[in-house]
Coordinates of C-alpha atoms in Angstrom, one line a residue:
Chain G
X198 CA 0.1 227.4 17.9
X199 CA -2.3 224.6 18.8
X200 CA -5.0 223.7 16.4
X201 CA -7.3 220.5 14.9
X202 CA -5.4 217.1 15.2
X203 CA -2.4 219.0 18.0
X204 CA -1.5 216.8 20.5
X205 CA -0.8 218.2 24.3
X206 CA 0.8 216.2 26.6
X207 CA -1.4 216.5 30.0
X208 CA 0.6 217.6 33.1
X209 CA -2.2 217.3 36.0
X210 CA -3.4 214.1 37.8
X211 CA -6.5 213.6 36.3
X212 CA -5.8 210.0 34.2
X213 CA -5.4 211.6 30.9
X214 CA -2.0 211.3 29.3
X215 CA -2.3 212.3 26.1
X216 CA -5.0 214.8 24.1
X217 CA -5.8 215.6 20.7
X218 CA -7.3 219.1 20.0
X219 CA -10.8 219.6 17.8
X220 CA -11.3 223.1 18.4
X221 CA -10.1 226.4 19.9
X222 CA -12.4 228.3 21.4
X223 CA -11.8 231.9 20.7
X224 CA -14.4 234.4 20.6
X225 CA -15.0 235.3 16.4
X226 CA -12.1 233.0 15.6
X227 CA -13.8 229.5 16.1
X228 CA -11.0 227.6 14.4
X229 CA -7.6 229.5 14.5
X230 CA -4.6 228.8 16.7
X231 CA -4.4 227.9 20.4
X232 CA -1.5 229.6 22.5
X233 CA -0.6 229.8 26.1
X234 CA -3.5 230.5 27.9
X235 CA -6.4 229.5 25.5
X236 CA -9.1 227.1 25.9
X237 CA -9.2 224.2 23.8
X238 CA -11.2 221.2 23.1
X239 CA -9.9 218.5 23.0
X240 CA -10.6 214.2 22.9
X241 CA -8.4 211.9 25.2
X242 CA -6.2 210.0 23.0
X243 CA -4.3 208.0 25.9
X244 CA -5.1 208.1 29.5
X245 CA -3.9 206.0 32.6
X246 CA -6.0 203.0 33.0
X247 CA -8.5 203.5 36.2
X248 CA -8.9 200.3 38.7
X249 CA -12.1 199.7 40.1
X250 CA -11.3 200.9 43.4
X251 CA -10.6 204.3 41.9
X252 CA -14.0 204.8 40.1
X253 CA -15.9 203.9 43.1
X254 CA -14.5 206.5 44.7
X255 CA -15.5 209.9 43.6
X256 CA -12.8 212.6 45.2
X257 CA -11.0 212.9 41.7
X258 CA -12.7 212.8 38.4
X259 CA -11.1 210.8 36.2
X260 CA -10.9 210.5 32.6
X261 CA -10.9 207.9 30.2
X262 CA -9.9 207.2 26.6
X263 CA -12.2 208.9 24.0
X264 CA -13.6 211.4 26.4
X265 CA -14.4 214.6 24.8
X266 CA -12.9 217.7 27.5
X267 CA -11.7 221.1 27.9
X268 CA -8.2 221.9 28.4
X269 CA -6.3 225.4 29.1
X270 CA -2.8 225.6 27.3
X271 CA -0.4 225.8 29.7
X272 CA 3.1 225.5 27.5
X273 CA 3.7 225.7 23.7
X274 CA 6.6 225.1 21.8
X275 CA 6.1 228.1 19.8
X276 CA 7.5 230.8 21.1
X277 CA 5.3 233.4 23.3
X278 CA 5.9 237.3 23.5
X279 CA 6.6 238.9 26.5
X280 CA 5.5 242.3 27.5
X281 CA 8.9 242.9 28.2
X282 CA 9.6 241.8 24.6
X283 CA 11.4 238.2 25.8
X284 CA 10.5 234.9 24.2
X285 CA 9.5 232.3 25.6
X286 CA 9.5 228.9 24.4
X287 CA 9.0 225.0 26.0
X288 CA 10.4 222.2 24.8
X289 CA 6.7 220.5 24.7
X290 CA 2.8 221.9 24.2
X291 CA 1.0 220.9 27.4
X292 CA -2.5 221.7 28.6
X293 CA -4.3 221.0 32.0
X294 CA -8.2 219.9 31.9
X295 CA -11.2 221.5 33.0
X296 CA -14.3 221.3 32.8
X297 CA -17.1 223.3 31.4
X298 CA -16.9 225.7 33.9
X299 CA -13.9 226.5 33.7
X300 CA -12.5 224.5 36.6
X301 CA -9.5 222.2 37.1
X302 CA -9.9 218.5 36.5
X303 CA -7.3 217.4 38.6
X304 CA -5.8 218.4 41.6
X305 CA -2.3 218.1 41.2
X306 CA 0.0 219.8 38.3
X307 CA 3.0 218.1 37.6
X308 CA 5.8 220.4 35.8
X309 CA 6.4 223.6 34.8
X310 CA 3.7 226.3 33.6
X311 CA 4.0 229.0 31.7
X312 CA 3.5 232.7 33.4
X313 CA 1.7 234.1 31.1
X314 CA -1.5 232.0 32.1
X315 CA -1.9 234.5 35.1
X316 CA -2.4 237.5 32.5
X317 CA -5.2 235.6 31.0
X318 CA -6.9 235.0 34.4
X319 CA -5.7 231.2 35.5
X320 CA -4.5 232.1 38.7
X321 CA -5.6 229.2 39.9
X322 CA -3.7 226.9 37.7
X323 CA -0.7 229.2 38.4
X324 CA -1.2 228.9 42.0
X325 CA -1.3 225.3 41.8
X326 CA 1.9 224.8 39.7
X327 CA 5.4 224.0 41.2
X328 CA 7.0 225.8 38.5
X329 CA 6.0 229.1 37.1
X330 CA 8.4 230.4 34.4
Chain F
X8 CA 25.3 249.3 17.5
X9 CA 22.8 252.0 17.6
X10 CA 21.2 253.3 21.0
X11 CA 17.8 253.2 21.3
X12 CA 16.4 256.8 21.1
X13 CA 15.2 258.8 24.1
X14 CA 11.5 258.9 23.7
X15 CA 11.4 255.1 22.8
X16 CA 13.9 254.1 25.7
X17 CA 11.9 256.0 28.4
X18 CA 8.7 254.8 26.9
X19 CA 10.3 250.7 27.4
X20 CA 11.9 251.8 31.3
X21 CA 8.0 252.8 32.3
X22 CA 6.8 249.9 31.1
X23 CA 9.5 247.8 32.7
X24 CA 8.8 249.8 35.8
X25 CA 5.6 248.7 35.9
X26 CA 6.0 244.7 34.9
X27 CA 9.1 243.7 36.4
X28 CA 10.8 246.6 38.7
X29 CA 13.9 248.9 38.4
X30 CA 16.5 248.5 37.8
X31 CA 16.3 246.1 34.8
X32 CA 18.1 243.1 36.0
X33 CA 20.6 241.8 33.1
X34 CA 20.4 238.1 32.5
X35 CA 23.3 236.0 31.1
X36 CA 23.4 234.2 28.2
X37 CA 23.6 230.3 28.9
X38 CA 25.4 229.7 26.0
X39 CA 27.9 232.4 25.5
X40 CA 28.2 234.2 28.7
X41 CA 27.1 237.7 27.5
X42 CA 24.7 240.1 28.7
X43 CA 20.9 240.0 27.7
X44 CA 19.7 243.1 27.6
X45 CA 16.0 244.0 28.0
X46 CA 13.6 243.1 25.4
X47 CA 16.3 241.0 23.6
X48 CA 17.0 237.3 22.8
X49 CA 14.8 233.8 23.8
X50 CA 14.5 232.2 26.5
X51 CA 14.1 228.1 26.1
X52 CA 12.3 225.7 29.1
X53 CA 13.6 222.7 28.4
X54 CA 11.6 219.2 29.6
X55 CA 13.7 218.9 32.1
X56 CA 12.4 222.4 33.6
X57 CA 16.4 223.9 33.5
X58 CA 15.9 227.1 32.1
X59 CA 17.9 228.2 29.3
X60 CA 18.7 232.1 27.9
X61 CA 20.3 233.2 24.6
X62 CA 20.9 236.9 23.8
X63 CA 20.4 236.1 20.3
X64 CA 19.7 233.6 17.2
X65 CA 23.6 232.8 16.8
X66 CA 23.8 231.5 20.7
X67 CA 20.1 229.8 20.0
X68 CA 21.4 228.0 17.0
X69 CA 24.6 226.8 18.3
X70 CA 22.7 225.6 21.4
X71 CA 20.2 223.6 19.7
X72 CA 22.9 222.0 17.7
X73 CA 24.4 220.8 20.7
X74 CA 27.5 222.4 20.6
X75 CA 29.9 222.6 23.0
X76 CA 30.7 226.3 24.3
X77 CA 33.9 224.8 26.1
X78 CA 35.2 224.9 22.5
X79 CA 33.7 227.6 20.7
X80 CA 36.1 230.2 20.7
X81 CA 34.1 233.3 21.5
X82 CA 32.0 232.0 24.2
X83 CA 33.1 233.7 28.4
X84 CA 33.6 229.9 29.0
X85 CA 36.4 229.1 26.3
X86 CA 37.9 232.5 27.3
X87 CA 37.9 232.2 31.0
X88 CA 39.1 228.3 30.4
X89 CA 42.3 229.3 28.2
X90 CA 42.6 232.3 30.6
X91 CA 42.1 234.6 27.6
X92 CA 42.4 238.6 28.8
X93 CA 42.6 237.9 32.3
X94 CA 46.1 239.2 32.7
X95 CA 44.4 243.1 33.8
X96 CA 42.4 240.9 36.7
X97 CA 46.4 239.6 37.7
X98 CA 47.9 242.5 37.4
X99 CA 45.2 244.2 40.1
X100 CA 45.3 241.5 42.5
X101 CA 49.6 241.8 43.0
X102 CA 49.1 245.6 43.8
X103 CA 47.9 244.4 47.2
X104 CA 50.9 244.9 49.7
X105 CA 51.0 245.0 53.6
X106 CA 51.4 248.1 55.5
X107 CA 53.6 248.1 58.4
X108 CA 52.1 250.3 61.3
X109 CA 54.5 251.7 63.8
X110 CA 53.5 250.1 67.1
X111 CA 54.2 251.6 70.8
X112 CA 56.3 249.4 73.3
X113 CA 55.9 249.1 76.9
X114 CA 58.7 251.3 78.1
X115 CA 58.5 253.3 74.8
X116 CA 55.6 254.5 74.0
X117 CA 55.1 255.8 70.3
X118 CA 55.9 259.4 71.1
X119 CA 59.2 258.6 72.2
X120 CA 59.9 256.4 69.3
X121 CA 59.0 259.3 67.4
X122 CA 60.8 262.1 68.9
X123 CA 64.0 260.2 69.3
X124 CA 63.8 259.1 65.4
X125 CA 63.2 262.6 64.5
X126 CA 66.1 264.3 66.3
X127 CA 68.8 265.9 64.1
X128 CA 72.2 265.1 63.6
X129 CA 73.5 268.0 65.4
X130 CA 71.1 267.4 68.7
X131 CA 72.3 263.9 69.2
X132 CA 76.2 264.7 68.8
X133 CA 75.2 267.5 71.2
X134 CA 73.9 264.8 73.2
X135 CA 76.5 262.9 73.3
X136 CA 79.5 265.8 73.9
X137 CA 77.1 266.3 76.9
X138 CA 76.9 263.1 77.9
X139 CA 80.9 262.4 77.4
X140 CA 81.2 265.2 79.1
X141 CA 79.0 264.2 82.2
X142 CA 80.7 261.1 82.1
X143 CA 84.2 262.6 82.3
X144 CA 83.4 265.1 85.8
X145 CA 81.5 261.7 87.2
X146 CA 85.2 260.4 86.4
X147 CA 87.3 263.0 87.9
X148 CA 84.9 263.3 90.9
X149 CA 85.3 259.4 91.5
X150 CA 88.6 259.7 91.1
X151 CA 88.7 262.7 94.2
X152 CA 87.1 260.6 95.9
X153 CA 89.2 257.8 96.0
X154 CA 92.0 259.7 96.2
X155 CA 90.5 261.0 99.8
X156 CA 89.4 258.0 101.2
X157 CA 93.2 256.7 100.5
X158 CA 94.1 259.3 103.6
X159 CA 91.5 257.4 105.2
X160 CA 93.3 254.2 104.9
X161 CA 95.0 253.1 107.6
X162 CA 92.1 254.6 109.8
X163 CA 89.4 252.5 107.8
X164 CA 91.6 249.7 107.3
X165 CA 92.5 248.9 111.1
X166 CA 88.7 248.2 111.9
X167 CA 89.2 245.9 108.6
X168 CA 91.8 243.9 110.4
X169 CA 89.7 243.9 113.6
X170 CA 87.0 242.6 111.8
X171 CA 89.2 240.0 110.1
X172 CA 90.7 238.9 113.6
X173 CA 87.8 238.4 114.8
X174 CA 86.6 236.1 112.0
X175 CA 89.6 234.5 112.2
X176 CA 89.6 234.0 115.7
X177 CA 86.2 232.6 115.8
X178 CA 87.6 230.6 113.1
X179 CA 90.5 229.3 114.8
X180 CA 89.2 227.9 117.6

């Protein structure tokens, strides 16, 4: 249950570190709560700091502090229902950034990643992650 | 505990079927040791990424408070620590004994192991009368024998004494 003022730990290699939510974009339901699998926005509260060398180049987008980005939640405290009727819950809330199309930020994901993304279409995330529980 | 009713149970194995396969694969509780079955209990990722399972709130609870299942009473790993109703596991393994197979030896094969095991008392003492019996005719025949070749005597002992000269004398000299 992610909403305004939520902060997500970031688990992909795109700088950021830390993120607060402003909004969770649900069709009809501009404002409500963000679980596993929903798009956010969100502002970069802490990120890692970029050298020179590193902007010049431009493989890997990265982010700084106060940038304004999308996110996907990728693991929530609060517990998530199964189909099978298990719960399942993270010890953290975590998201990975995209950008307005819908496409990963980073390139790397670091840490585990809830399933559930793939039955809201992030297979590429999914993919991507070393851990899917 | 109830049983869930027919309709409802066969409605949950389709949809298993279709999500996760069949049979339903029964998880174990991290805390406790029991059974999870389908559709029941939590399941916890903890930062770490170790993956814990709890059949319901009580194990959950217990968990979060950091309690130690090693002394909580009802939990498989107390029991199995104090060897709590293991006794019937014991009692199955002693029941194993060896079986001794009857082997054939060269000179005996199993057969004749077998038949001369399986002869009765009154064949065997018939076996032996005969046997005695044999024994005693070999005996007296020997003994006819003998008895003729002591006619034979001086006849068989004179080339004796030839024989012996001759030894003798090549011995002397």
């Amino acid at each position: 249950m992610i909403g305004l003022k939520g902060c997500l730990n970031v688990i992909d290699n795109s700088g950021a570190l830390l993120v607060e939510c402003v909004n969770v974009l649900k069709q009809k339901v501009n404002n409500g709560w963000g679980s596993v699998g929903d798009e956010i926005v969100c502002v970069v509260k802490q990120a890692r700091p970029i050298s020179e060398a590193a902007q010049a180049s431009a493989t890997a987008v990265k982010v700084r502090r106060g940038d304004v980005r999308r996110a996907v939640i990728v693991r929530t405290k609060k517990p998530v229902r199964r189909p099978d009727g298990r719960f399942i819950r993270f010890d953290d809330n975590a998201v990975v950034l995209l950008n307005n199309k819908r496409e990963m930020l980073g390139t790397r994901i670091g840490g585990v990643v809830s399933a559930d993304l793939r039955m809201k279409g992030w297979s590429k995330i999914v993919s991507l992650a070393p851990k899917v529980v | 505990m109830a049983s869930p009713c027919p309709t409802r149970a066969l409605a949950y194995l389709r949809l298993h079927d279709e999500l996760i396969g069949f049979p339903p694969k029964l998880e174990i509780d991290s805390f406790s040791g029991y059974r999870i079955y389908p559709a029941k209990g939590k399941l916890f990722v903890r930062g770490d990424s170790k993956i814990f399972r709890f059949a319901s709130s009580k194990n959950s609870s217990l968990f979060l408070q950091r309690k130690n299942p090693r002394k909580i009473a009802w939990t498989q790993v107390y029991r199995r620590m104090h060897k709590k109703g293991i006794t019937e596991e014991v009692a199955k393994k002693r029941s194993r004994r060896v079986v001794k197979h009857q082997r054939g030896i060269v000179g005996a094969d199993l057969a004749a192991i077998a038949a001369k095991r399986n002869q009765t008392a009154a064949v065997r003492s018939q076996q032996r009368l005969a046997a005695i019996q044999k024994a005693k005719t070999e005996k007296k025949e020997k003994e006819a024998k003998k008895t003729k070749p002591s006619t034979r005597a001086p006849v068989t002992t004179a080339p004796k004494i030839s024989k012996q000269q001759m030894k003798g004398g090549k011995g002397g000299r």
